[in-house]
PDB file of C-alpha atoms in Angstrom:
ATOM      1  CA  GLN A  76      -0.797  19.963   4.435  1.00 69.00           C
ATOM      2  CA  LYS A  77      -0.712  16.264   3.600  1.00 78.00           C
ATOM      3  CA  GLU A  78      -3.765  14.827   1.929  1.00 89.00           C
ATOM      4  CA  VAL A  79      -3.989  12.118   4.576  1.00 94.00           C
ATOM      5  CA  GLU A  80      -2.800  12.521   8.149  1.00 93.00           C
ATOM      6  CA  GLN A  81      -2.223   9.575  10.447  1.00 93.00           C
ATOM      7  CA  ASP A  82      -0.601   9.578  13.857  1.00 83.00           C
ATOM      8  CA  PRO A  83       2.508   7.419  13.453  1.00 78.00           C
ATOM      9  CA  GLY A  84       2.528   6.425  17.105  1.00 81.00           C
ATOM     10  CA  PRO A  85       4.121   4.207  18.199  1.00 90.00           C
ATOM     11  CA  LEU A  86       1.223   2.792  20.143  1.00 94.00           C
ATOM     12  CA  SER A  87       1.790   0.167  22.831  1.00 96.00           C
ATOM     13  CA  VAL A  88      -1.117  -1.588  24.532  1.00 96.00           C
ATOM     14  CA  PRO A  89      -1.600  -4.649  26.740  1.00 97.00           C
ATOM     15  CA  GLU A  90      -3.199  -7.787  25.352  1.00 97.00           C
ATOM     16  CA  GLY A  91      -6.983  -7.578  25.400  1.00 97.00           C
ATOM     17  CA  ALA A  92      -7.120  -3.794  25.073  1.00 97.00           C
ATOM     18  CA  ILE A  93      -9.279  -1.938  22.591  1.00 97.00           C
ATOM     19  CA  VAL A  94      -7.164  -0.116  20.026  1.00 97.00           C
ATOM     20  CA  SER A  95      -8.291   2.980  18.169  1.00 96.00           C
ATOM     21  CA  LEU A  96      -6.484   4.088  15.020  1.00 96.00           C
ATOM     22  CA  ASN A  97      -7.419   7.218  13.121  1.00 96.00           C
ATOM     23  CA  CYS A  98      -6.848   9.159   9.928  1.00 96.00           C
ATOM     24  CA  THR A  99      -8.037  12.525   8.741  1.00 96.00           C
ATOM     25  CA  TYR A 100      -8.111  13.664   5.163  1.00 96.00           C
ATOM     26  CA  SER A 101      -8.610  16.911   3.316  1.00 94.00           C
ATOM     27  CA  ASN A 102      -9.700  15.898  -0.188  1.00 92.00           C
ATOM     28  CA  SER A 103     -13.446  15.435  -0.603  1.00 91.00           C
ATOM     29  CA  ALA A 104     -12.790  13.413  -3.759  1.00 90.00           C
ATOM     30  CA  PHE A 105     -11.856  10.378  -1.665  1.00 91.00           C
ATOM     31  CA  GLN A 106     -14.774   7.964  -1.754  1.00 89.00           C
ATOM     32  CA  TYR A 107     -13.255   4.615  -0.800  1.00 90.00           C
ATOM     33  CA  PHE A 108     -11.557   3.961   2.501  1.00 93.00           C
ATOM     34  CA  MET A 109      -9.349   1.046   3.390  1.00 93.00           C
ATOM     35  CA  TRP A 110      -7.248  -0.172   6.255  1.00 95.00           C
ATOM     36  CA  TYR A 111      -4.172  -2.258   5.629  1.00 95.00           C
ATOM     37  CA  ARG A 112      -1.925  -4.132   8.004  1.00 96.00           C
ATOM     38  CA  GLN A 113       1.760  -4.380   7.201  1.00 93.00           C
ATOM     39  CA  TYR A 114       4.223  -6.598   8.975  1.00 92.00           C
ATOM     40  CA  SER A 115       7.881  -5.694   8.881  1.00 86.00           C
ATOM     41  CA  ARG A 116       9.429  -6.123   5.416  1.00 82.00           C
ATOM     42  CA  LYS A 117       6.157  -7.397   3.932  1.00 88.00           C
ATOM     43  CA  GLY A 118       3.564  -5.988   1.592  1.00 90.00           C
ATOM     44  CA  PRO A 119       0.317  -4.505   2.992  1.00 92.00           C
ATOM     45  CA  GLU A 120      -2.604  -6.807   3.656  1.00 92.00           C
ATOM     46  CA  LEU A 121      -6.171  -5.537   3.316  1.00 90.00           C
ATOM     47  CA  LEU A 122      -8.139  -5.599   6.567  1.00 92.00           C
ATOM     48  CA  MET A 123     -11.221  -3.509   5.951  1.00 90.00           C
ATOM     49  CA  TYR A 124     -12.835  -1.694   3.063  1.00 86.00           C
ATOM     50  CA  THR A 125     -15.685   0.824   3.180  1.00 87.00           C
ATOM     51  CA  TYR A 126     -17.216   3.304   0.788  1.00 84.00           C
ATOM     52  CA  SER A 127     -19.867   5.033   2.827  1.00 82.00           C
ATOM     53  CA  SER A 128     -20.174   6.815   6.122  1.00 86.00           C
ATOM     54  CA  GLY A 129     -20.988   4.601   9.062  1.00 89.00           C
ATOM     55  CA  ASN A 130     -19.593   1.496  10.674  1.00 91.00           C
ATOM     56  CA  LYS A 131     -18.492  -1.813   9.222  1.00 92.00           C
ATOM     57  CA  GLU A 132     -17.617  -4.735  11.420  1.00 94.00           C
ATOM     58  CA  ASP A 133     -15.553  -7.829  10.666  1.00 93.00           C
ATOM     59  CA  GLY A 134     -14.706 -10.006  13.629  1.00 95.00           C
ATOM     60  CA  ARG A 135     -12.596  -8.017  16.062  1.00 97.00           C
ATOM     61  CA  PHE A 136     -12.214  -5.137  13.622  1.00 97.00           C
ATOM     62  CA  THR A 137     -14.598  -2.211  13.123  1.00 96.00           C
ATOM     63  CA  ALA A 138     -14.056   0.479  10.528  1.00 95.00           C
ATOM     64  CA  GLN A 139     -15.789   3.798  10.926  1.00 96.00           C
ATOM     65  CA  VAL A 140     -16.113   6.555   8.335  1.00 95.00           C
ATOM     66  CA  ASP A 141     -17.401  10.080   8.857  1.00 95.00           C
ATOM     67  CA  LYS A 142     -17.303  11.820   5.507  1.00 93.00           C
ATOM     68  CA  SER A 143     -18.692  15.071   6.887  1.00 93.00           C
ATOM     69  CA  SER A 144     -15.727  15.352   9.233  1.00 94.00           C
ATOM     70  CA  LYS A 145     -13.289  13.675   6.835  1.00 95.00           C
ATOM     71  CA  TYR A 146     -12.330  11.270   9.578  1.00 95.00           C
ATOM     72  CA  ILE A 147     -11.884   7.506   9.513  1.00 96.00           C
ATOM     73  CA  SER A 148     -11.140   5.072  12.301  1.00 96.00           C
ATOM     74  CA  LEU A 149     -10.246   1.460  12.852  1.00 97.00           C
ATOM     75  CA  PHE A 150     -11.047  -0.217  16.146  1.00 97.00           C
ATOM     76  CA  ILE A 151      -9.493  -3.492  17.227  1.00 97.00           C
ATOM     77  CA  ARG A 152     -11.198  -5.321  20.083  1.00 97.00           C
ATOM     78  CA  ASP A 153      -9.514  -7.868  22.316  1.00 97.00           C
ATOM     79  CA  SER A 154      -6.141  -7.048  20.810  1.00 97.00           C
ATOM     80  CA  GLN A 155      -3.628  -9.879  20.504  1.00 97.00           C
ATOM     81  CA  PRO A 156       0.178  -9.896  20.279  1.00 97.00           C
ATOM     82  CA  SER A 157      -0.243 -11.103  16.694  1.00 95.00           C
ATOM     83  CA  ASP A 158      -1.925  -7.764  15.925  1.00 97.00           C
ATOM     84  CA  SER A 159       1.443  -6.056  16.400  1.00 96.00           C
ATOM     85  CA  ALA A 160       2.165  -4.444  13.038  1.00 96.00           C
ATOM     86  CA  THR A 161       1.958  -1.161  11.202  1.00 94.00           C
ATOM     87  CA  TYR A 162      -1.572  -0.117  10.277  1.00 96.00           C
ATOM     88  CA  LEU A 163      -2.078   2.049   7.237  1.00 95.00           C
ATOM     89  CA  CYS A 164      -5.181   3.872   6.151  1.00 96.00           C
ATOM     90  CA  ALA A 165      -5.560   4.179   2.389  1.00 94.00           C
ATOM     91  CA  LEU A 166      -7.994   6.309   0.437  1.00 93.00           C
ATOM     92  CA  SER A 167      -9.096   6.243  -3.158  1.00 90.00           C
ATOM     93  CA  PRO A 168     -11.148   8.623  -5.307  1.00 87.00           C
ATOM     94  CA  GLY A 169     -12.734   5.711  -7.112  1.00 77.00           C
ATOM     95  CA  GLY A 170     -13.740   5.603 -10.739  1.00 69.00           C
ATOM     96  CA  THR A 171     -10.877   5.246 -13.180  1.00 63.00           C
ATOM     97  CA  SER A 172      -8.492   6.293 -10.421  1.00 64.00           C
ATOM     98  CA  TYR A 173      -9.778   3.641  -8.021  1.00 68.00           C
ATOM     99  CA  GLY A 174      -6.492   1.842  -7.745  1.00 76.00           C
ATOM    100  CA  LYS A 175      -4.426   4.942  -7.045  1.00 85.00           C
ATOM    101  CA  LEU A 176      -4.301   4.781  -3.286  1.00 90.00           C
ATOM    102  CA  THR A 177      -3.135   7.586  -1.049  1.00 93.00           C
ATOM    103  CA  PHE A 178      -1.771   6.172   2.169  1.00 94.00           C
ATOM    104  CA  GLY A 179      -1.473   7.608   5.624  1.00 94.00           C
ATOM    105  CA  GLN A 180       1.905   7.507   7.317  1.00 92.00           C
ATOM    106  CA  GLY A 181       1.038   4.347   9.218  1.00 93.00           C
ATOM    107  CA  THR A 182       0.670   3.698  12.940  1.00 94.00           C
ATOM    108  CA  ILE A 183       3.069   1.254  14.574  1.00 93.00           C
ATOM    109  CA  LEU A 184       1.140  -0.911  17.046  1.00 96.00           C
ATOM    110  CA  THR A 185       2.642  -3.208  19.648  1.00 96.00           C
ATOM    111  CA  VAL A 186       0.418  -5.463  21.735  1.00 97.00           C
ATOM    112  CA  HIS A 187       2.328  -6.902  24.638  1.00 96.00           C
ATOM    113  CA  PRO A 188       1.287 -10.040  26.527  1.00 94.00           C
TER     114      PRO A 188
ATOM    115  CA  GLY B 109      -7.237 -15.779  -2.272  1.00 61.00           C
ATOM    116  CA  ALA B 110      -5.538 -13.780  -4.976  1.00 63.00           C
ATOM    117  CA  VAL B 111      -1.784 -13.634  -4.816  1.00 87.00           C
ATOM    118  CA  VAL B 112       0.647 -11.146  -6.218  1.00 94.00           C
ATOM    119  CA  SER B 113       4.301 -12.113  -6.256  1.00 95.00           C
ATOM    120  CA  GLN B 114       7.459 -10.083  -6.676  1.00 96.00           C
ATOM    121  CA  HIS B 115      10.929 -11.115  -7.661  1.00 96.00           C
ATOM    122  CA  PRO B 116      13.491 -10.688  -6.334  1.00 96.00           C
ATOM    123  CA  SER B 117      12.549 -10.163  -2.704  1.00 95.00           C
ATOM    124  CA  TRP B 118      15.764  -8.297  -2.104  1.00 96.00           C
ATOM    125  CA  VAL B 119      18.659  -7.109  -4.218  1.00 97.00           C
ATOM    126  CA  ILE B 120      21.943  -5.386  -3.611  1.00 97.00           C
ATOM    127  CA  CYS B 121      23.639  -3.673  -6.508  1.00 96.00           C
ATOM    128  CA  LYS B 122      26.474  -1.288  -7.245  1.00 96.00           C
ATOM    129  CA  SER B 123      25.836   2.347  -8.037  1.00 97.00           C
ATOM    130  CA  GLY B 124      25.321   2.901 -11.747  1.00 96.00           C
ATOM    131  CA  THR B 125      23.864  -0.506 -12.529  1.00 97.00           C
ATOM    132  CA  SER B 126      20.279  -1.276 -13.498  1.00 97.00           C
ATOM    133  CA  VAL B 127      17.932  -3.503 -11.566  1.00 97.00           C
ATOM    134  CA  LYS B 128      14.755  -5.188 -12.811  1.00 98.00           C
ATOM    135  CA  ILE B 129      11.897  -6.062 -10.464  1.00 98.00           C
ATOM    136  CA  GLU B 130       9.054  -8.325 -11.565  1.00 97.00           C
ATOM    137  CA  CYS B 131       5.469  -8.226 -10.357  1.00 97.00           C
ATOM    138  CA  ARG B 132       3.138 -11.091 -11.213  1.00 96.00           C
ATOM    139  CA  SER B 133      -0.519 -11.717 -10.547  1.00 93.00           C
ATOM    140  CA  LEU B 134      -0.646 -15.460  -9.977  1.00 91.00           C
ATOM    141  CA  ASP B 135      -4.318 -16.384 -10.286  1.00 87.00           C
ATOM    142  CA  PHE B 136      -5.977 -13.463 -12.025  1.00 88.00           C
ATOM    143  CA  GLN B 137      -5.334 -11.129 -14.914  1.00 90.00           C
ATOM    144  CA  ALA B 138      -4.477  -7.520 -14.272  1.00 89.00           C
ATOM    145  CA  THR B 139      -4.598  -4.970 -17.052  1.00 88.00           C
ATOM    146  CA  THR B 140      -3.435  -2.400 -14.549  1.00 91.00           C
ATOM    147  CA  MET B 141      -0.816  -2.667 -11.849  1.00 93.00           C
ATOM    148  CA  PHE B 142       0.622  -0.055  -9.542  1.00 94.00           C
ATOM    149  CA  TRP B 143       4.133   0.535  -8.296  1.00 97.00           C
ATOM    150  CA  TYR B 144       4.784   2.074  -4.889  1.00 96.00           C
ATOM    151  CA  ARG B 145       7.942   3.031  -3.048  1.00 96.00           C
ATOM    152  CA  GLN B 146       8.330   2.986   0.708  1.00 92.00           C
ATOM    153  CA  PHE B 147      11.253   4.529   2.560  1.00 89.00           C
ATOM    154  CA  PRO B 148      12.054   3.334   6.099  1.00 84.00           C
ATOM    155  CA  LYS B 149       9.386   4.305   8.613  1.00 80.00           C
ATOM    156  CA  GLN B 150       7.440   6.119   5.929  1.00 84.00           C
ATOM    157  CA  SER B 151       4.282   5.313   4.084  1.00 87.00           C
ATOM    158  CA  LEU B 152       3.810   3.990   0.589  1.00 92.00           C
ATOM    159  CA  MET B 153       4.049   6.536  -2.183  1.00 94.00           C
ATOM    160  CA  LEU B 154       2.544   5.787  -5.568  1.00 94.00           C
ATOM    161  CA  MET B 155       5.144   5.991  -8.297  1.00 96.00           C
ATOM    162  CA  ALA B 156       3.314   4.950 -11.434  1.00 95.00           C
ATOM    163  CA  THR B 157       0.431   3.082 -12.983  1.00 94.00           C
ATOM    164  CA  SER B 158       1.404   0.216 -15.257  1.00 93.00           C
ATOM    165  CA  ASN B 159      -0.984  -0.379 -18.158  1.00 90.00           C
ATOM    166  CA  GLU B 160      -0.947  -3.583 -20.185  1.00 89.00           C
ATOM    167  CA  GLY B 161      -0.238  -2.832 -23.827  1.00 87.00           C
ATOM    168  CA  SER B 162       0.354   0.876 -23.365  1.00 88.00           C
ATOM    169  CA  LYS B 163       2.688   3.331 -21.693  1.00 92.00           C
ATOM    170  CA  ALA B 164       2.826   3.673 -17.974  1.00 94.00           C
ATOM    171  CA  THR B 165       1.601   6.857 -16.328  1.00 94.00           C
ATOM    172  CA  TYR B 166       3.880   8.391 -13.749  1.00 96.00           C
ATOM    173  CA  GLU B 167       3.088  10.446 -10.680  1.00 94.00           C
ATOM    174  CA  GLN B 168       4.443  13.944 -10.424  1.00 94.00           C
ATOM    175  CA  GLY B 169       8.094  14.017  -9.513  1.00 94.00           C
ATOM    176  CA  VAL B 170       8.855  10.450 -10.638  1.00 95.00           C
ATOM    177  CA  GLU B 171      11.410  10.262 -13.451  1.00 94.00           C
ATOM    178  CA  LYS B 172      10.033   8.033 -16.182  1.00 93.00           C
ATOM    179  CA  ASP B 173      13.443   7.585 -17.784  1.00 95.00           C
ATOM    180  CA  LYS B 174      14.880   6.354 -14.521  1.00 96.00           C
ATOM    181  CA  PHE B 175      12.046   4.029 -13.543  1.00 97.00           C
ATOM    182  CA  LEU B 176      11.148   2.096 -16.667  1.00 97.00           C
ATOM    183  CA  ILE B 177       7.904   0.167 -16.522  1.00 96.00           C
ATOM    184  CA  ASN B 178       6.854  -2.531 -18.942  1.00 93.00           C
ATOM    185  CA  HIS B 179       3.511  -4.339 -18.708  1.00 93.00           C
ATOM    186  CA  ALA B 180       4.160  -7.084 -21.231  1.00 86.00           C
ATOM    187  CA  SER B 181       1.283  -9.394 -20.392  1.00 92.00           C
ATOM    188  CA  LEU B 182      -1.901  -9.535 -18.353  1.00 92.00           C
ATOM    189  CA  THR B 183      -0.039 -11.093 -15.441  1.00 94.00           C
ATOM    190  CA  LEU B 184       3.368  -9.424 -15.513  1.00 96.00           C
ATOM    191  CA  SER B 185       4.675  -5.904 -14.954  1.00 96.00           C
ATOM    192  CA  THR B 186       8.345  -5.046 -14.563  1.00 97.00           C
ATOM    193  CA  LEU B 187      10.021  -2.043 -13.009  1.00 97.00           C
ATOM    194  CA  THR B 188      13.597  -1.327 -14.031  1.00 97.00           C
ATOM    195  CA  VAL B 189      15.598   1.105 -11.947  1.00 97.00           C
ATOM    196  CA  THR B 190      18.199   2.422 -14.378  1.00 97.00           C
ATOM    197  CA  SER B 191      21.589   3.714 -13.289  1.00 96.00           C
ATOM    198  CA  ALA B 192      20.684   3.154  -9.681  1.00 96.00           C
ATOM    199  CA  HIS B 193      22.161   5.389  -6.983  1.00 96.00           C
ATOM    200  CA  PRO B 194      22.165   5.050  -3.193  1.00 96.00           C
ATOM    201  CA  GLU B 195      19.189   7.403  -2.898  1.00 95.00           C
ATOM    202  CA  ASP B 196      17.147   4.858  -4.887  1.00 96.00           C
ATOM    203  CA  SER B 197      17.539   2.374  -2.044  1.00 96.00           C
ATOM    204  CA  SER B 198      14.022   1.658  -0.881  1.00 96.00           C
ATOM    205  CA  PHE B 199      11.269  -0.930  -0.567  1.00 95.00           C
ATOM    206  CA  TYR B 200       9.401  -1.269  -3.868  1.00 97.00           C
ATOM    207  CA  ILE B 201       5.910  -2.754  -3.745  1.00 96.00           C
ATOM    208  CA  CYS B 202       3.509  -3.501  -6.556  1.00 96.00           C
ATOM    209  CA  SER B 203      -0.224  -3.978  -6.389  1.00 94.00           C
ATOM    210  CA  ALA B 204      -2.844  -5.312  -8.737  1.00 91.00           C
ATOM    211  CA  PRO B 205      -6.614  -4.889  -8.577  1.00 86.00           C
ATOM    212  CA  ARG B 206      -8.850  -7.882  -9.105  1.00 80.00           C
ATOM    213  CA  ALA B 207     -12.342  -7.050 -10.270  1.00 71.00           C
ATOM    214  CA  SER B 208     -14.877  -8.847  -8.115  1.00 62.00           C
ATOM    215  CA  GLY B 209     -18.078  -7.385  -9.508  1.00 57.00           C
ATOM    216  CA  VAL B 210     -18.628  -5.381  -6.333  1.00 54.00           C
ATOM    217  CA  ASN B 211     -15.328  -3.617  -5.931  1.00 59.00           C
ATOM    218  CA  ASP B 212     -11.804  -4.049  -7.069  1.00 67.00           C
ATOM    219  CA  GLU B 213      -9.735  -5.328  -4.211  1.00 77.00           C
ATOM    220  CA  GLN B 214      -6.098  -4.304  -4.374  1.00 84.00           C
ATOM    221  CA  PHE B 215      -3.666  -7.107  -3.732  1.00 89.00           C
ATOM    222  CA  PHE B 216      -0.138  -6.133  -2.829  1.00 92.00           C
ATOM    223  CA  GLY B 217       3.023  -8.027  -3.526  1.00 94.00           C
ATOM    224  CA  PRO B 218       5.467  -8.849  -0.721  1.00 94.00           C
ATOM    225  CA  GLY B 219       7.828  -6.082  -1.816  1.00 95.00           C
ATOM    226  CA  THR B 220      11.391  -5.904  -3.088  1.00 97.00           C
ATOM    227  CA  ARG B 221      14.071  -4.351  -0.947  1.00 96.00           C
ATOM    228  CA  LEU B 222      16.670  -2.584  -3.078  1.00 97.00           C
ATOM    229  CA  THR B 223      19.995  -1.539  -1.622  1.00 97.00           C
ATOM    230  CA  VAL B 224      22.348   0.431  -3.853  1.00 97.00           C
ATOM    231  CA  LEU B 225      25.926   0.586  -2.668  1.00 96.00           C
TER     232      LEU B 225
END
């Protein structure tokens, strides 16, 4: 079993739709949860960062963490064609190993006009 | 915002040659940097942690003699793929954390695409 599971998609939605992306994890040591966006042939770009259960909102993006279920989500409201990219969840145990991220497989998202 | 650069952005080499990839933090110092590898349509896999002034630490299954890491300064880490073979063809990405007092945000470089013929 992989430490982090993420549905690779691909996911195709019309412009304006609400997008839901999810990851599950098995290791309780993960304490920090991040979502990255990666465009083709580019490095990942940090979208959201959380370290506790609950919701965190930033513009059109909402990150949700449920530590009891080991389940994290990213919601994108009013999706735009420019949101088309691969979305990666990344988890970290924190402490001295904070920077050692374990990534999900990535979900390929296409938002069509 | 913080920027991490990589050079070269892409490289093609013959089998058996060595290739050096540079990772630089442009506006902050990084005592630690991380090297990841990403195969097509797969996620990023951590290869090693680069430590300024000391030896790198490698993840299980990563050959330290094949992937040489040198963290010569607080802004530069290099990854050398020695005696490269076609199976080493991949997208190599580095990251560097910048301490912000609240959390260390990881900034990723743009990646280096290596093709070994």
